[in-house]
Short mmCIF file of C-alpha atoms in Angstrom, two decimals:
data_model
loop_
_atom_site.label_atom_id
_atom_site.label_comp_id
_atom_site.label_asym_id
_atom_site.label_seq_id
_atom_site.Cartn_x
_atom_site.Cartn_y
_atom_site.Cartn_z
CA UNK A 1 -7.88 -10.59 5.89
CA UNK A 2 -7.09 -11.44 9.51
CA UNK A 3 -3.28 -11.39 9.21
CA UNK A 4 -3.56 -7.80 7.94
CA UNK A 5 -5.54 -6.59 10.96
CA UNK A 6 -2.77 -5.24 13.17
CA UNK A 7 -3.30 -2.96 16.15
CA UNK A 8 -1.68 0.47 16.26
CA UNK A 9 -0.05 -0.55 19.56
CA UNK A 10 1.86 -3.32 17.75
CA UNK A 11 3.06 -0.81 15.14
CA UNK A 12 4.20 1.83 17.65
CA UNK A 13 7.94 0.92 17.43
CA UNK A 14 7.82 1.56 13.67
CA UNK A 15 6.49 5.13 13.74
CA UNK A 16 8.48 7.66 11.72
CA UNK A 17 8.12 11.25 10.58
CA UNK A 18 6.11 11.75 7.39
CA UNK A 19 6.91 13.98 4.49
CA UNK A 20 6.52 17.75 4.73
CA UNK A 21 2.95 18.71 3.86
CA UNK A 22 2.82 21.75 1.63
CA UNK A 23 0.76 23.92 1.67
CA UNK A 24 0.16 23.91 5.42
CA UNK A 25 -2.87 21.81 6.30
CA UNK A 26 -6.02 23.12 7.96
CA UNK A 27 -5.90 23.35 11.77
CA UNK A 28 -7.97 20.20 12.38
CA UNK A 29 -5.43 18.19 10.33
CA UNK A 30 -2.29 19.54 11.99
CA UNK A 31 -0.34 17.21 14.26
CA UNK A 32 2.88 16.82 16.22
CA UNK A 33 5.22 13.86 16.34
CA UNK A 34 5.91 10.84 14.16
CA UNK A 35 2.56 9.74 12.74
CA UNK A 36 3.60 7.71 9.70
CA UNK A 37 4.48 4.02 10.01
CA UNK A 38 7.35 2.18 8.30
CA UNK A 39 5.55 -0.82 6.76
CA UNK A 40 7.28 -2.46 3.81
CA UNK A 41 4.94 -3.56 1.04
CA UNK A 42 5.41 -5.90 -1.92
CA UNK A 43 3.07 -6.92 -4.74
CA UNK A 44 3.66 -9.94 -7.00
CA UNK A 45 1.81 -11.17 -10.08
CA UNK A 46 1.72 -14.87 -10.93
CA UNK A 47 0.35 -15.83 -14.35
CA UNK A 48 -1.46 -19.18 -14.26
CA UNK A 49 1.02 -22.07 -13.76
CA UNK A 50 4.03 -19.71 -13.88
CA UNK A 51 6.49 -18.18 -11.41
CA UNK A 52 5.84 -14.91 -9.56
CA UNK A 53 7.19 -11.52 -10.58
CA UNK A 54 7.49 -8.72 -8.04
CA UNK A 55 5.89 -5.72 -9.74
CA UNK A 56 5.88 -3.22 -6.89
CA UNK A 57 7.72 -2.49 -3.66
CA UNK A 58 6.40 0.44 -1.69
CA UNK A 59 6.05 1.54 1.91
CA UNK A 60 3.17 2.74 4.06
CA UNK A 61 5.41 5.63 5.14
CA UNK A 62 4.73 7.31 1.78
CA UNK A 63 1.15 8.18 2.69
CA UNK A 64 0.74 11.93 2.31
CA UNK A 65 -2.19 11.94 4.76
CA UNK A 66 -1.39 9.84 7.85
CA UNK A 67 -4.07 7.64 9.40
CA UNK A 68 -4.90 10.14 12.14
CA UNK A 69 -5.47 12.86 9.52
CA UNK A 70 -7.65 10.55 7.43
CA UNK A 71 -9.73 9.65 10.47
CA UNK A 72 -10.07 13.31 11.51
CA UNK A 73 -11.15 14.29 8.00
CA UNK A 74 -13.80 11.58 7.86
CA UNK A 75 -15.26 12.33 11.28
CA UNK A 76 -15.42 16.09 10.75
CA UNK A 77 -17.52 15.37 7.67
CA UNK A 78 -19.98 13.22 9.62
CA UNK A 79 -18.73 9.70 8.85
CA UNK A 80 -20.06 7.31 11.47
CA UNK A 81 -16.84 5.70 12.76
CA UNK A 82 -17.08 3.37 15.76
CA UNK A 83 -14.59 1.52 17.95
CA UNK A 84 -13.66 -1.76 16.30
CA UNK A 85 -14.11 -0.54 12.71
CA UNK A 86 -11.45 -1.79 10.29
CA UNK A 87 -9.62 1.01 8.53
CA UNK A 88 -7.80 0.82 5.20
CA UNK A 89 -5.45 3.35 3.64
CA UNK A 90 -6.11 2.91 -0.07
CA UNK A 91 -3.40 2.89 -2.75
CA UNK A 92 0.13 3.71 -1.56
CA UNK A 93 2.68 4.85 -4.13
CA UNK A 94 6.40 5.27 -3.50
CA UNK A 95 8.19 8.23 -5.11
CA UNK A 96 9.88 6.09 -7.80
CA UNK A 97 8.17 4.23 -10.65
CA UNK A 98 8.93 0.74 -9.26
CA UNK A 99 6.94 1.67 -6.18
CA UNK A 100 3.83 3.02 -7.87
CA UNK A 101 0.71 1.58 -6.26
CA UNK A 102 -1.45 0.56 -9.22
CA UNK A 103 -1.07 -1.07 -12.62
CA UNK A 104 -2.31 2.16 -14.17
CA UNK A 105 0.67 3.99 -12.64
CA UNK A 106 3.18 1.16 -13.08
CA UNK A 107 2.53 0.94 -16.83
CA UNK A 108 2.14 4.69 -17.35
CA UNK A 109 -1.58 4.38 -18.22
CA UNK A 110 -0.91 1.23 -20.26
CA UNK A 111 1.63 2.93 -22.56
CA UNK A 112 4.66 1.09 -21.12
CA UNK A 113 3.90 -2.61 -20.48
CA UNK A 114 5.89 -4.42 -17.81
CA UNK A 115 7.68 -7.68 -18.58
CA UNK A 116 7.05 -10.58 -16.20
CA UNK A 117 9.42 -13.45 -15.32
CA UNK A 118 7.76 -15.73 -17.90
CA UNK A 119 8.57 -13.12 -20.60
CA UNK A 120 4.92 -12.05 -21.05
CA UNK A 121 3.88 -8.42 -20.81
CA UNK A 122 1.21 -6.79 -18.71
CA UNK A 123 -0.52 -3.44 -19.07
CA UNK A 124 -3.14 -4.54 -16.59
CA UNK A 125 -3.89 -7.69 -14.61
CA UNK A 126 -5.03 -10.50 -16.94
CA UNK A 127 -7.64 -13.19 -16.40
CA UNK A 128 -6.23 -16.05 -14.29
CA UNK A 129 -3.39 -13.91 -12.89
CA UNK A 130 -2.91 -14.21 -9.13
CA UNK A 131 -1.97 -11.06 -7.23
CA UNK A 132 -0.13 -11.43 -3.91
CA UNK A 133 0.32 -8.57 -1.45
CA UNK A 134 2.78 -8.85 1.45
CA UNK A 135 3.48 -6.43 4.28
CA UNK A 136 5.90 -6.36 7.21
CA UNK A 137 7.65 -4.05 9.66
CA UNK A 138 11.28 -4.61 10.54
CA UNK A 139 13.60 -2.75 12.86
CA UNK A 140 16.77 -4.23 14.32
CA UNK A 141 15.74 -7.63 15.74
CA UNK A 142 12.00 -6.85 15.80
CA UNK A 143 9.82 -8.00 12.89
CA UNK A 144 6.04 -8.00 12.55
CA UNK A 145 4.76 -9.82 9.48
CA UNK A 146 1.25 -9.25 8.17
CA UNK A 147 1.23 -12.46 6.16
CA UNK A 148 0.04 -12.32 2.58
CA UNK A 149 -3.21 -11.66 0.80
CA UNK A 150 -3.66 -13.43 -2.52
CA UNK A 151 -6.45 -13.33 -5.06
CA UNK A 152 -6.88 -14.81 -8.52
CA UNK A 153 -8.65 -12.78 -11.20
CA UNK A 154 -11.22 -15.06 -12.81
CA UNK A 155 -12.62 -14.49 -16.31
CA UNK A 156 -16.01 -12.81 -16.58
CA UNK A 157 -18.93 -15.19 -17.13
#
């Protein structure tokens, strides 16, 4: 997980405006300025002993609720957040189908299987598939890579 722990200070050059929130949000969730962050995301699936297939490319900028809003919402409801806590965003879906953030979305609830590079189909992740997530920010000559997170789905015992 350590490559994916990146400080907000390091991401400051990649801040951008988020989408228009409609209807207007409650006062404690209103904000000014560019609060979303342009982080490119990619997800690959590798069947056992096969080559990878990129199944999703999305971007952190598509979050409807920016991180500050999520934090404000949690704390106003009594969540015990402390300095040093690690914070995750959850699933991030781009506006187009290739950027949907879950297999359920990507395959339209399993009704439209995706074809992988080895010519197999997936409705969901299969036993022994490896999933790789990559993230990075890039702007002119500045690039911050988050590395990759990879996990293999093992069969149930």
